[in-house]
Amino acid sequence: MSGGKKRILYIVSGILGGVLAFAGIELLFFLNSPGYFLFTLLQGAVVGAALGLSLGVVDDIAYSRLKLGIIRGSVSGLLTAVISAGVMVLAAQLYLLLAGAADAVRFDSFAGAPAGDSSLQSPEFLSLVSRSAGWMLIGMASGAVSGFRRGSSRRFWAGILGGALGGLIGGVVLELLLRSAEGGLSAMTARLSGFLILGAVLGFALGEFERRLSFARLRVLTGANKNREYLLSGRETAIGSHMNAGVYLGDYEKILPRHALVVRNGEDMILKSDAGDVRINDGGLEGSSILKYQDVIQLGQAKLLLLQP
């Protein structure tokens, strides 16, 4: 899968996560869960699980590792659900804190102190701020969990930054849509539209930051996976036939589980032959060699082209 198609997959997966989140929230409404605190807790868990699962499988779906993707996505969904449940409770507490501070300002104004901007102290605005902050943190959680399990600091920060931006923008739109609804069917439509937008924006932001924070990409030039691209963002990226390899070449002959290694050393990218036969630009590799963009790497029956991200 090319880089452009993978970013589209991020958006589609985000939208799917939005659909799952909407379905889960509607189920909570149907079950009429008791108490504001419990509903807030479950709301965060449901949305976090949906987004964590859907966005956590993107890498493995892109690289045809569906079974592994289901396992990893489930783990991502579970971890994101736990974090998101706590986040939504904190968002509710933030609202109470802001509302209490606003009440104090309004009380002081009766004693002759300057009155604050009432529009910025209204319960509606404070709720918008606190809940949008909650969606932003849920976006950060879903991106961070996905990046963390890949073992790359760049992917981790791509998840943090992309999740924060996507969660904030999508969360604000979601909250504004909810506040524009009049109840009944229109409220359900607003929730569905809001979660779809939240998921789509979050997926777009994660895919874009992942690309921008990578330092190179490898494009497959031959065989069954021709034109598939792998982003390089970690300090070390293994190339081989093992399912956990950063560049997975399991569909090719004469590829060892850990055939070669790309190491990031400052501004240099170094290719090391771990065990298998490796060639660069039709020349043999002995030990290691510094790579440059447009180099062609051959491992067994596979050829890879090194490109800028």
Coordinates of C-alpha atoms in Angstrom, one line a residue:
M1 CA 0.0 0.0 0.0
S2 CA 1.4 3.4 -1.0
G3 CA 1.8 6.2 1.5
G4 CA -1.2 8.1 0.1
K5 CA -3.5 5.1 0.3
K6 CA -2.3 4.5 3.9
R7 CA -3.4 8.0 4.9
I8 CA -6.8 7.3 3.3
L9 CA -6.9 4.1 5.3
Y10 CA -6.3 6.2 8.5
I11 CA -9.3 8.4 7.6
V12 CA -11.5 5.4 6.8
S13 CA -10.5 3.7 10.0
G14 CA -11.2 6.9 12.0
I15 CA -14.7 7.1 10.4
L16 CA -15.3 3.4 11.4
G17 CA -14.1 4.2 14.9
G18 CA -16.6 7.1 14.9
V19 CA -19.4 4.7 13.9
L20 CA -18.5 2.3 16.6
A21 CA -18.3 5.1 19.2
F22 CA -21.8 6.4 18.1
A23 CA -23.2 2.9 18.4
G24 CA -21.7 2.4 21.9
I25 CA -23.0 5.8 23.1
E26 CA -26.5 5.1 21.7
L27 CA -26.4 1.8 23.6
L28 CA -25.6 3.6 26.8
F29 CA -28.6 5.9 26.2
F30 CA -30.8 2.9 25.6
L31 CA -29.7 1.2 28.8
N32 CA -30.2 4.4 30.7
S33 CA -27.0 4.0 32.8
P34 CA -27.5 5.4 36.3
G35 CA -25.7 8.5 37.4
Y36 CA -23.8 11.2 35.7
F37 CA -20.4 9.9 37.0
L38 CA -21.0 6.4 35.7
F39 CA -22.2 7.6 32.3
T40 CA -19.2 9.9 31.9
L41 CA -16.9 7.0 32.8
L42 CA -18.5 4.6 30.4
Q43 CA -18.7 7.3 27.6
G44 CA -15.0 7.8 27.8
A45 CA -14.3 4.0 27.8
V46 CA -16.6 3.3 24.8
V47 CA -15.2 6.1 22.7
G48 CA -11.6 5.3 23.6
A49 CA -12.1 1.6 22.8
A50 CA -13.7 2.4 19.5
L51 CA -11.0 4.8 18.3
G52 CA -8.1 2.8 19.8
L53 CA -9.3 -0.4 18.1
S54 CA -10.0 1.1 14.7
L55 CA -6.8 3.2 14.5
G56 CA -4.7 0.6 16.1
V57 CA -5.1 -1.9 13.2
V58 CA -4.1 0.6 10.4
D59 CA -0.4 -0.5 10.2
D60 CA -1.1 -4.2 10.1
I61 CA -4.0 -3.9 7.6
A62 CA -1.8 -1.7 5.3
Y63 CA 0.9 -4.4 5.4
S64 CA -1.4 -7.5 5.1
R65 CA -1.0 -8.7 8.7
L66 CA -4.7 -8.9 9.6
K67 CA -4.5 -11.5 12.4
L68 CA -1.7 -9.6 14.1
G69 CA -3.6 -6.4 13.5
I70 CA -6.7 -7.7 15.3
I71 CA -4.6 -8.7 18.4
R72 CA -2.7 -5.4 18.4
G73 CA -5.8 -3.4 17.7
S74 CA -7.7 -5.1 20.6
V75 CA -4.8 -4.3 23.0
S76 CA -4.7 -0.7 21.8
G77 CA -8.5 -0.4 22.2
L78 CA -8.4 -1.8 25.7
L79 CA -5.6 0.5 26.8
T80 CA -7.2 3.6 25.2
A81 CA -10.5 2.7 26.8
V82 CA -9.0 2.7 30.3
I83 CA -7.2 6.0 29.7
S84 CA -10.2 7.6 28.1
A85 CA -12.5 6.7 30.9
G86 CA -10.3 8.6 33.3
V87 CA -9.9 11.5 30.9
M88 CA -13.7 12.1 30.6
V89 CA -14.0 12.0 34.4
L90 CA -11.2 14.6 34.6
A91 CA -13.0 16.7 32.0
A92 CA -16.1 16.6 34.1
Q93 CA -14.1 17.7 37.1
L94 CA -12.5 20.5 35.0
Y95 CA -16.0 21.8 34.2
L96 CA -16.9 21.9 37.9
L97 CA -13.7 23.7 38.7
L98 CA -14.2 26.3 35.9
A99 CA -17.9 26.7 36.9
G100 CA -16.9 27.2 40.5
A101 CA -14.3 29.8 39.5
A102 CA -16.8 31.6 37.3
D103 CA -19.4 31.7 40.1
A104 CA -16.7 33.2 42.4
V105 CA -16.1 36.0 39.8
R106 CA -19.8 36.7 39.5
F107 CA -20.1 36.8 43.3
D108 CA -17.2 39.3 43.5
S109 CA -18.9 41.5 40.9
F110 CA -21.8 42.1 43.3
A111 CA -19.3 43.4 45.8
G112 CA -18.0 46.0 43.4
A113 CA -15.2 44.0 41.7
P114 CA -15.2 44.3 37.8
A115 CA -17.5 41.8 36.3
G116 CA -16.0 39.3 33.8
D117 CA -17.2 38.5 30.3
S118 CA -20.5 36.6 31.0
S119 CA -20.3 34.8 27.7
L120 CA -17.0 33.2 28.7
Q121 CA -18.3 32.3 32.1
S122 CA -21.5 30.7 31.0
P123 CA -22.1 27.1 31.8
E124 CA -22.4 26.3 28.0
F125 CA -19.0 27.8 27.2
L126 CA -17.3 26.2 30.2
S127 CA -18.8 22.8 29.2
L128 CA -17.6 23.3 25.7
V129 CA -14.1 24.0 26.9
S130 CA -13.9 21.1 29.3
R131 CA -15.4 18.5 27.0
S132 CA -13.3 19.6 24.0
A133 CA -10.2 19.2 26.2
G134 CA -11.5 15.7 27.1
W135 CA -11.8 14.8 23.4
M136 CA -8.3 16.2 22.7
L137 CA -6.9 14.0 25.4
I138 CA -8.7 11.0 24.1
G139 CA -7.2 11.6 20.7
M140 CA -3.8 11.9 22.3
A141 CA -4.4 8.6 24.1
S142 CA -5.4 6.7 21.0
G143 CA -2.4 8.1 19.0
A144 CA 0.1 7.6 21.8
V145 CA -0.9 4.0 22.6
S146 CA -0.6 3.1 18.9
G147 CA 2.8 4.9 18.6
F148 CA 4.2 3.5 21.8
R149 CA 3.6 -0.1 20.9
R150 CA 5.6 0.4 17.7
G151 CA 8.7 1.2 19.7
S152 CA 9.5 4.4 18.0
S153 CA 9.7 7.8 19.7
R154 CA 8.9 9.6 16.5
R155 CA 5.8 7.5 16.0
F156 CA 4.9 8.1 19.6
W157 CA 5.2 11.9 19.2
A158 CA 3.3 11.7 15.9
G159 CA 0.5 10.0 17.8
I160 CA 0.6 12.6 20.6
L161 CA 0.6 15.6 18.2
G162 CA -1.8 14.2 15.6
G163 CA -4.1 12.9 18.3
A164 CA -4.1 16.3 20.1
L165 CA -4.9 18.3 17.0
G166 CA -7.4 15.9 15.5
G167 CA -9.1 15.3 18.9
L168 CA -9.4 19.0 19.6
I169 CA -10.8 20.0 16.2
G170 CA -13.1 17.0 15.9
G171 CA -14.1 17.4 19.5
V172 CA -15.0 21.1 19.1
V173 CA -17.1 20.3 16.0
L174 CA -18.8 17.4 17.9
E175 CA -19.7 19.5 20.8
L176 CA -21.0 22.4 18.6
L177 CA -23.2 19.9 16.7
L178 CA -24.6 18.5 20.0
R179 CA -25.4 22.0 21.2
S180 CA -27.2 22.8 17.9
A181 CA -29.5 19.8 18.1
E182 CA -33.1 20.2 19.4
G183 CA -33.6 16.7 20.7
G184 CA -35.1 13.5 19.4
L185 CA -33.9 12.4 15.9
S186 CA -32.0 15.6 15.3
A187 CA -29.9 14.9 18.5
M188 CA -29.1 11.4 17.2
T189 CA -28.1 12.8 13.8
A190 CA -25.9 15.4 15.5
R191 CA -24.2 12.7 17.5
L192 CA -23.6 10.5 14.5
S193 CA -22.3 13.4 12.4
G194 CA -20.1 14.6 15.2
F195 CA -18.5 11.2 15.9
L196 CA -17.9 10.6 12.1
I197 CA -16.2 14.0 11.9
L198 CA -14.2 13.3 15.1
G199 CA -13.0 10.0 13.7
A200 CA -12.2 11.3 10.2
V201 CA -10.2 14.4 11.5
L202 CA -8.4 12.3 14.0
G203 CA -7.4 9.7 11.4
F204 CA -6.3 12.4 9.0
A205 CA -4.2 14.1 11.6
L206 CA -2.5 10.9 12.8
G207 CA -1.6 9.9 9.2
E208 CA -0.3 13.3 8.3
F209 CA 1.9 13.6 11.5
E210 CA 3.2 10.1 11.0
R211 CA 4.4 11.0 7.5
R212 CA 5.9 14.3 8.5
L213 CA 7.8 12.9 11.5
S214 CA 9.3 10.1 9.5
F215 CA 12.8 10.5 8.0
A216 CA 12.5 8.2 5.0
R217 CA 10.3 5.6 3.3
L218 CA 11.1 2.4 1.5
R219 CA 9.1 1.5 -1.6
V220 CA 8.9 -2.1 -2.8
L221 CA 9.8 -2.3 -6.5
T222 CA 9.3 -5.9 -7.2
G223 CA 7.0 -8.9 -6.6
A224 CA 3.6 -9.3 -4.9
N225 CA 3.9 -6.2 -2.8
K226 CA 5.1 -3.8 -5.5
N227 CA 4.6 -0.1 -4.7
R228 CA 4.0 -0.9 -1.0
E229 CA 5.7 1.7 1.2
Y230 CA 7.1 1.6 4.7
L231 CA 7.8 4.7 6.7
L232 CA 11.1 4.8 8.6
S233 CA 10.8 6.6 11.9
G234 CA 12.6 4.5 14.6
R235 CA 16.2 4.5 15.6
E236 CA 16.4 0.9 14.2
T237 CA 14.1 -0.7 11.6
A238 CA 14.4 -4.4 10.9
I239 CA 13.8 -5.7 7.4
G240 CA 12.8 -9.4 7.1
S241 CA 10.2 -12.1 7.0
H242 CA 9.3 -12.0 10.7
M243 CA 5.8 -10.7 11.3
N244 CA 7.1 -8.0 13.7
A245 CA 9.7 -6.7 11.2
G246 CA 9.3 -3.0 10.6
V247 CA 9.6 -3.7 6.9
Y248 CA 7.8 -7.0 6.4
L249 CA 8.9 -9.1 3.4
G250 CA 7.3 -12.4 4.2
D251 CA 5.9 -12.9 0.7
Y252 CA 9.4 -13.1 -0.9
E253 CA 11.8 -16.0 -1.2
K254 CA 15.2 -16.0 0.3
I255 CA 14.3 -13.5 3.0
L256 CA 15.4 -14.3 6.5
P257 CA 13.3 -13.4 9.6
R258 CA 15.7 -10.5 10.3
H259 CA 17.6 -10.0 7.1
A260 CA 18.9 -6.5 7.4
L261 CA 18.7 -3.4 9.7
V262 CA 18.4 0.3 8.9
V263 CA 19.9 2.3 11.8
R264 CA 19.4 6.1 12.2
N265 CA 22.7 7.7 13.5
G266 CA 22.3 11.5 13.6
E267 CA 21.6 12.6 10.0
D268 CA 22.9 9.3 8.6
M269 CA 20.9 6.2 7.7
I270 CA 23.1 3.1 7.9
L271 CA 22.1 -0.2 6.4
K272 CA 23.5 -3.3 8.2
S273 CA 23.4 -6.8 6.9
D274 CA 22.1 -8.8 9.9
A275 CA 22.5 -12.3 8.4
G276 CA 21.3 -12.4 4.8
D277 CA 22.8 -11.3 1.5
V278 CA 22.2 -7.6 0.8
R279 CA 23.0 -5.5 -2.2
I280 CA 22.9 -1.7 -2.7
N281 CA 22.7 -0.4 -6.3
D282 CA 23.8 -3.8 -7.6
G283 CA 26.9 -3.7 -5.4
G284 CA 27.5 -6.1 -2.5
L285 CA 27.3 -5.0 1.1
E286 CA 30.0 -6.0 3.5
G287 CA 29.0 -5.2 7.1
S288 CA 27.3 -1.8 6.8
S289 CA 27.0 1.2 4.5
I290 CA 25.6 4.7 4.7
L291 CA 22.4 5.1 2.6
K292 CA 21.3 8.0 0.5
Y293 CA 17.9 8.8 -1.1
Q294 CA 17.3 7.0 -4.4
D295 CA 19.4 4.0 -3.3
V296 CA 18.1 0.6 -4.4
I297 CA 18.4 -2.1 -1.9
Q298 CA 18.1 -5.8 -2.9
L299 CA 17.4 -8.5 -0.4
G300 CA 16.7 -12.0 -1.9
Q301 CA 14.0 -11.5 -4.5
A302 CA 12.9 -8.1 -3.2
K303 CA 14.1 -4.7 -4.3
L304 CA 13.4 -1.5 -2.2
L305 CA 13.9 2.1 -3.2
L306 CA 14.8 4.6 -0.5
L307 CA 12.8 7.9 -0.7
Q308 CA 12.2 11.0 1.2
P309 CA 9.1 10.8 3.4

